[in-house]
Structures are given as C-alpha cells and as structure tokens.
Amino acid sequence: MSTDLKIATGSKAEQYESLIPQIKGLLQGETDWIANLANISASLKEQFDWLWVGFYLVKNDELVLGPFQGPVACTRIKKGRGVCGKAWEQMNAIIVEDVSKFPGHIACSSLSKSEIVIPVMHNGKFTGVLDVDSVFFNSFDKTDERYLKEIIEILEENI
Ligand code: SME
C-alpha cells in the first residue's frame, strides 16, 4: 500500500482540510505513540515545508525532545522556559509572531522567526507539546491553532 502524501495547494485551511483525512488514515489502527508522533511531524513538514515540526514530551518534570522533522534541536526544556515551557505552565496554545520579541524564547535554530506551540493532553493530563517553527515572521494564526488542535485530538483518540 502506498503511503505517499498528497500535497495540496490553496489556502491554509484548504491545505489542512486535505491533510487531516490523510493523517487520520495514517494513524488509523496504530496505537504506538512514537509512530504516530513521527508520522504527524513528517506529514506536517511535507505539506507546509515549515522549518521545524516536532514534539517535546514530559519526562521527569521536563520536556524532552521527541519525534521531529527539521534541524537538530535542544533536547530538554524546563517548565516555564521558552515558548514550549510557557505553553506547559499556562496549559494553552501560544502563537509567537516574532520569536525575538518573546521573553525567554529558546533559539534552537537562528533561522526560526515565528512559532506555534500546542499542548498535547492525554486523559486530561498534560503530556507534551507540538512545536512548529517557521523561517518567516507571523506564519501562524488562529487557523493553524484550530487545525493543529484537531490533529492533536486525532492523536489522542488513537492512544
Ligand atoms: N523555540 C522553542 C524551543 C524548541 S525549538 O524551537 C525546536 C521554545 O522557545 O520553547
């Protein structure tokens, strides 16, 4: 069976609308956490060509680097540190239009200009974040937040 992703063109919403059923297909019947995080990272990176897409997972009270696509990244982030640690502390999504203006932003890559972080919950418990970085300022908005949350819900339904 071919698992090639169909890459959509069009508006951001149209791209997500094309991608989401494909992500559902990729995750269907698969309960392995790492496999699913890896395929979500790869499919988002392939569709949107963002600089970095990946997950940090809570381990021993720190966020530790999980499956990702993009340049090498820092491995551990403490609660309250950087955009990821803040999303954990506040238990909500964070959109950063210009990372240089976000106090405490952790620059894993000097190429990153804007960022979005979405919490990953499992059984009501915070288990990690989906982190996306772009080489352009102001790449992310409420449309990304809405669709990325939908993708995280698909992940949670499959565990
Ligand atoms: N910029 C993030 C760190 C992770 S990298 O972007 C992959 C932060 O400030 O939490």
PDB file of C-alpha atoms and ligand atoms in Angstrom:
ATOM      1  CA  MET A   1       0.000   0.000   0.000  1.00  0.00           C
ATOM      2  CA  SER A   2       1.334   3.415  -0.935  1.00  0.00           C
ATOM      3  CA  THR A   3       1.554   5.873   1.914  1.00  0.00           C
ATOM      4  CA  ASP A   4       2.616   8.811  -0.250  1.00  0.00           C
ATOM      5  CA  LEU A   5       1.129  12.031   0.998  1.00  0.00           C
ATOM      6  CA  LYS A   6      -0.981  14.049  -1.442  1.00  0.00           C
ATOM      7  CA  ILE A   7       0.318  17.597  -1.184  1.00  0.00           C
ATOM      8  CA  ALA A   8      -2.429  20.190  -1.512  1.00  0.00           C
ATOM      9  CA  THR A   9      -2.202  23.740  -2.768  1.00  0.00           C
ATOM     10  CA  GLY A  10      -4.578  26.579  -1.963  1.00  0.00           C
ATOM     11  CA  SER A  11      -5.387  28.420   1.215  1.00  0.00           C
ATOM     12  CA  LYS A  12      -4.014  27.356   4.552  1.00  0.00           C
ATOM     13  CA  ALA A  13      -7.428  25.957   5.514  1.00  0.00           C
ATOM     14  CA  GLU A  14      -7.632  24.009   2.237  1.00  0.00           C
ATOM     15  CA  GLN A  15      -4.201  22.533   2.888  1.00  0.00           C
ATOM     16  CA  TYR A  16      -5.223  21.403   6.383  1.00  0.00           C
ATOM     17  CA  GLU A  17      -8.554  20.051   5.062  1.00  0.00           C
ATOM     18  CA  SER A  18      -6.648  17.900   2.588  1.00  0.00           C
ATOM     19  CA  LEU A  19      -4.051  16.801   5.128  1.00  0.00           C
ATOM     20  CA  ILE A  20      -6.293  15.897   8.061  1.00  0.00           C
ATOM     21  CA  PRO A  21      -8.083  12.891   6.467  1.00  0.00           C
ATOM     22  CA  GLN A  22      -4.662  11.611   5.385  1.00  0.00           C
ATOM     23  CA  ILE A  23      -3.348  11.911   8.945  1.00  0.00           C
ATOM     24  CA  LYS A  24      -6.460  10.044  10.168  1.00  0.00           C
ATOM     25  CA  GLY A  25      -5.640   7.295   7.679  1.00  0.00           C
ATOM     26  CA  LEU A  26      -2.010   7.121   8.770  1.00  0.00           C
ATOM     27  CA  LEU A  27      -2.957   6.833  12.446  1.00  0.00           C
ATOM     28  CA  GLN A  28      -5.917   4.505  11.996  1.00  0.00           C
ATOM     29  CA  GLY A  29      -5.410   1.273  13.923  1.00  0.00           C
ATOM     30  CA  GLU A  30      -1.987   2.387  15.160  1.00  0.00           C
ATOM     31  CA  THR A  31      -1.710   2.938  18.901  1.00  0.00           C
ATOM     32  CA  ASP A  32       2.054   3.353  19.105  1.00  0.00           C
ATOM     33  CA  TRP A  33       2.732   6.848  20.415  1.00  0.00           C
ATOM     34  CA  ILE A  34       6.155   7.301  18.777  1.00  0.00           C
ATOM     35  CA  ALA A  35       4.996   6.007  15.389  1.00  0.00           C
ATOM     36  CA  ASN A  36       2.049   8.402  15.381  1.00  0.00           C
ATOM     37  CA  LEU A  37       4.069  11.413  16.559  1.00  0.00           C
ATOM     38  CA  ALA A  38       6.639  10.665  13.863  1.00  0.00           C
ATOM     39  CA  ASN A  39       4.045  10.468  11.086  1.00  0.00           C
ATOM     40  CA  ILE A  40       2.282  13.646  12.216  1.00  0.00           C
ATOM     41  CA  SER A  41       5.615  15.512  12.232  1.00  0.00           C
ATOM     42  CA  ALA A  42       6.537  14.198   8.795  1.00  0.00           C
ATOM     43  CA  SER A  43       3.164  14.919   7.209  1.00  0.00           C
ATOM     44  CA  LEU A  44       3.007  18.497   8.530  1.00  0.00           C
ATOM     45  CA  LYS A  45       6.582  19.162   7.409  1.00  0.00           C
ATOM     46  CA  GLU A  46       5.878  17.721   3.960  1.00  0.00           C
ATOM     47  CA  GLN A  47       2.654  19.673   3.437  1.00  0.00           C
ATOM     48  CA  PHE A  48       3.758  23.046   4.791  1.00  0.00           C
ATOM     49  CA  ASP A  49       7.543  22.912   4.459  1.00  0.00           C
ATOM     50  CA  TRP A  50       7.982  24.635   7.827  1.00  0.00           C
ATOM     51  CA  LEU A  51      11.471  24.866   9.299  1.00  0.00           C
ATOM     52  CA  TRP A  52      10.812  22.515  12.209  1.00  0.00           C
ATOM     53  CA  VAL A  53       7.859  20.379  13.276  1.00  0.00           C
ATOM     54  CA  GLY A  54       8.002  18.088  16.259  1.00  0.00           C
ATOM     55  CA  PHE A  55       7.100  17.056  19.749  1.00  0.00           C
ATOM     56  CA  TYR A  56       8.503  17.541  23.225  1.00  0.00           C
ATOM     57  CA  LEU A  57       7.219  15.062  25.816  1.00  0.00           C
ATOM     58  CA  VAL A  58       7.046  15.368  29.602  1.00  0.00           C
ATOM     59  CA  LYS A  59       9.597  13.101  31.291  1.00  0.00           C
ATOM     60  CA  ASN A  60      10.632  13.538  34.925  1.00  0.00           C
ATOM     61  CA  ASP A  61       9.226  17.049  35.093  1.00  0.00           C
ATOM     62  CA  GLU A  62      10.982  18.286  31.960  1.00  0.00           C
ATOM     63  CA  LEU A  63      10.064  18.444  28.304  1.00  0.00           C
ATOM     64  CA  VAL A  64      12.309  16.079  26.370  1.00  0.00           C
ATOM     65  CA  LEU A  65      12.734  16.106  22.587  1.00  0.00           C
ATOM     66  CA  GLY A  66      10.551  13.563  20.803  1.00  0.00           C
ATOM     67  CA  PRO A  67       9.917  12.714  17.147  1.00  0.00           C
ATOM     68  CA  PHE A  68      10.512  15.682  14.850  1.00  0.00           C
ATOM     69  CA  GLN A  69      11.408  16.801  11.323  1.00  0.00           C
ATOM     70  CA  GLY A  70      13.888  19.585  10.710  1.00  0.00           C
ATOM     71  CA  PRO A  71      17.244  20.745  12.022  1.00  0.00           C
ATOM     72  CA  VAL A  72      18.704  19.310  15.243  1.00  0.00           C
ATOM     73  CA  ALA A  73      17.105  20.829  18.329  1.00  0.00           C
ATOM     74  CA  CYS A  74      17.703  21.332  22.033  1.00  0.00           C
ATOM     75  CA  THR A  75      16.790  18.211  23.978  1.00  0.00           C
ATOM     76  CA  ARG A  76      15.405  19.409  27.333  1.00  0.00           C
ATOM     77  CA  ILE A  77      13.156  22.321  28.297  1.00  0.00           C
ATOM     78  CA  LYS A  78      12.080  23.136  31.830  1.00  0.00           C
ATOM     79  CA  LYS A  79       8.543  24.176  32.771  1.00  0.00           C
ATOM     80  CA  GLY A  80       8.112  27.928  32.225  1.00  0.00           C
ATOM     81  CA  ARG A  81      11.156  28.162  29.905  1.00  0.00           C
ATOM     82  CA  GLY A  82      10.857  29.169  26.275  1.00  0.00           C
ATOM     83  CA  VAL A  83       7.627  29.046  24.323  1.00  0.00           C
ATOM     84  CA  CYS A  84       7.205  25.311  24.951  1.00  0.00           C
ATOM     85  CA  GLY A  85       7.721  25.581  28.712  1.00  0.00           C
ATOM     86  CA  LYS A  86       5.320  28.543  28.865  1.00  0.00           C
ATOM     87  CA  ALA A  87       2.638  26.584  26.971  1.00  0.00           C
ATOM     88  CA  TRP A  88       3.089  23.866  29.612  1.00  0.00           C
ATOM     89  CA  GLU A  89       2.919  26.319  32.514  1.00  0.00           C
ATOM     90  CA  GLN A  90      -0.157  28.063  31.087  1.00  0.00           C
ATOM     91  CA  MET A  91      -1.680  24.859  29.659  1.00  0.00           C
ATOM     92  CA  ASN A  92      -2.641  26.621  26.466  1.00  0.00           C
ATOM     93  CA  ALA A  93      -1.540  27.178  22.885  1.00  0.00           C
ATOM     94  CA  ILE A  94       0.895  30.014  22.183  1.00  0.00           C
ATOM     95  CA  ILE A  95       1.368  31.819  18.865  1.00  0.00           C
ATOM     96  CA  VAL A  96       4.555  33.880  18.533  1.00  0.00           C
ATOM     97  CA  GLU A  97       4.637  36.298  15.594  1.00  0.00           C
ATOM     98  CA  ASP A  98       8.281  37.256  16.163  1.00  0.00           C
ATOM     99  CA  VAL A  99      10.364  34.974  18.366  1.00  0.00           C
ATOM    100  CA  SER A 100      12.905  37.740  19.097  1.00  0.00           C
ATOM    101  CA  LYS A 101      10.151  39.558  20.998  1.00  0.00           C
ATOM    102  CA  PHE A 102       9.156  36.574  23.158  1.00  0.00           C
ATOM    103  CA  PRO A 103      10.940  36.841  26.527  1.00  0.00           C
ATOM    104  CA  GLY A 104      12.959  33.690  27.191  1.00  0.00           C
ATOM    105  CA  HIS A 105      12.449  32.204  23.725  1.00  0.00           C
ATOM    106  CA  ILE A 106      14.843  29.273  23.222  1.00  0.00           C
ATOM    107  CA  ALA A 107      16.502  29.632  19.827  1.00  0.00           C
ATOM    108  CA  CYS A 108      17.287  26.097  18.669  1.00  0.00           C
ATOM    109  CA  SER A 109      17.850  27.498  15.183  1.00  0.00           C
ATOM    110  CA  SER A 110      18.807  31.042  14.250  1.00  0.00           C
ATOM    111  CA  LEU A 111      16.569  30.628  11.183  1.00  0.00           C
ATOM    112  CA  SER A 112      13.382  30.440  13.244  1.00  0.00           C
ATOM    113  CA  LYS A 113      11.325  33.652  13.092  1.00  0.00           C
ATOM    114  CA  SER A 114       7.860  32.649  14.297  1.00  0.00           C
ATOM    115  CA  GLU A 115       6.433  29.741  16.203  1.00  0.00           C
ATOM    116  CA  ILE A 116       3.289  27.997  17.418  1.00  0.00           C
ATOM    117  CA  VAL A 117       3.060  25.572  20.326  1.00  0.00           C
ATOM    118  CA  ILE A 118       0.023  23.361  21.008  1.00  0.00           C
ATOM    119  CA  PRO A 119      -0.337  21.349  24.239  1.00  0.00           C
ATOM    120  CA  VAL A 120      -0.794  17.586  23.938  1.00  0.00           C
ATOM    121  CA  MET A 121      -3.148  16.159  26.551  1.00  0.00           C
ATOM    122  CA  HIS A 122      -3.902  12.547  27.346  1.00  0.00           C
ATOM    123  CA  ASN A 123      -6.695  11.568  29.749  1.00  0.00           C
ATOM    124  CA  GLY A 124      -6.834  15.172  30.914  1.00  0.00           C
ATOM    125  CA  LYS A 125      -3.120  15.182  31.722  1.00  0.00           C
ATOM    126  CA  PHE A 126      -0.532  17.394  30.011  1.00  0.00           C
ATOM    127  CA  THR A 127       1.860  15.022  28.212  1.00  0.00           C
ATOM    128  CA  GLY A 128       3.807  17.306  25.897  1.00  0.00           C
ATOM    129  CA  VAL A 129       3.639  19.841  23.108  1.00  0.00           C
ATOM    130  CA  LEU A 130       3.558  20.042  19.347  1.00  0.00           C
ATOM    131  CA  ASP A 131       6.028  22.763  18.361  1.00  0.00           C
ATOM    132  CA  VAL A 132       6.247  24.323  14.891  1.00  0.00           C
ATOM    133  CA  ASP A 133       8.823  26.881  13.721  1.00  0.00           C
ATOM    134  CA  SER A 134       8.866  28.956  10.552  1.00  0.00           C
ATOM    135  CA  VAL A 135      11.615  30.881   8.784  1.00  0.00           C
ATOM    136  CA  PHE A 136       9.086  33.692   8.200  1.00  0.00           C
ATOM    137  CA  PHE A 137       7.680  36.192  10.677  1.00  0.00           C
ATOM    138  CA  ASN A 138       3.995  35.904  11.521  1.00  0.00           C
ATOM    139  CA  SER A 139       3.450  32.495   9.903  1.00  0.00           C
ATOM    140  CA  PHE A 140       0.879  31.203  12.372  1.00  0.00           C
ATOM    141  CA  ASP A 141      -2.611  32.345  13.320  1.00  0.00           C
ATOM    142  CA  LYS A 142      -5.896  31.062  14.749  1.00  0.00           C
ATOM    143  CA  THR A 143      -6.419  28.889  11.649  1.00  0.00           C
ATOM    144  CA  ASP A 144      -3.240  26.958  12.467  1.00  0.00           C
ATOM    145  CA  GLU A 145      -4.214  26.759  16.118  1.00  0.00           C
ATOM    146  CA  ARG A 146      -7.644  25.336  15.236  1.00  0.00           C
ATOM    147  CA  TYR A 147      -6.384  22.718  12.770  1.00  0.00           C
ATOM    148  CA  LEU A 148      -3.290  21.714  14.748  1.00  0.00           C
ATOM    149  CA  LYS A 149      -5.538  21.175  17.791  1.00  0.00           C
ATOM    150  CA  GLU A 150      -7.757  18.989  15.604  1.00  0.00           C
ATOM    151  CA  ILE A 151      -4.701  16.935  14.602  1.00  0.00           C
ATOM    152  CA  ILE A 152      -3.715  16.548  18.267  1.00  0.00           C
ATOM    153  CA  GLU A 153      -7.256  15.349  19.049  1.00  0.00           C
ATOM    154  CA  ILE A 154      -6.892  12.667  16.344  1.00  0.00           C
ATOM    155  CA  LEU A 155      -3.656  11.608  18.051  1.00  0.00           C
ATOM    156  CA  GLU A 156      -5.333  11.433  21.453  1.00  0.00           C
ATOM    157  CA  GLU A 157      -8.214   9.355  20.040  1.00  0.00           C
ATOM    158  CA  ASN A 158      -5.696   6.808  18.754  1.00  0.00           C
ATOM    159  CA  ILE A 159      -3.896   6.170  22.029  1.00  0.00           C
TER     160      ILE A 159
HETATM  161  N1  SME B   1      11.771  27.642  20.476  1.00  0.00           N
HETATM  162  C1  SME B   1      11.331  26.661  21.428  1.00  0.00           C
HETATM  163  C2  SME B   1      12.381  25.588  21.649  1.00  0.00           C
HETATM  164  C3  SME B   1      12.235  24.412  20.783  1.00  0.00           C
HETATM  165  S1  SME B   1      12.759  24.654  19.192  1.00  0.00           S
HETATM  166  O1  SME B   1      12.035  25.745  18.573  1.00  0.00           O
HETATM  167  C4  SME B   1      12.621  23.269  18.291  1.00  0.00           C
HETATM  168  C5  SME B   1      10.992  27.355  22.742  1.00  0.00           C
HETATM  169  O2  SME B   1      11.276  28.545  22.921  1.00  0.00           O
HETATM  170  O3  SME B   1      10.440  26.688  23.618  1.00  0.00           O
END
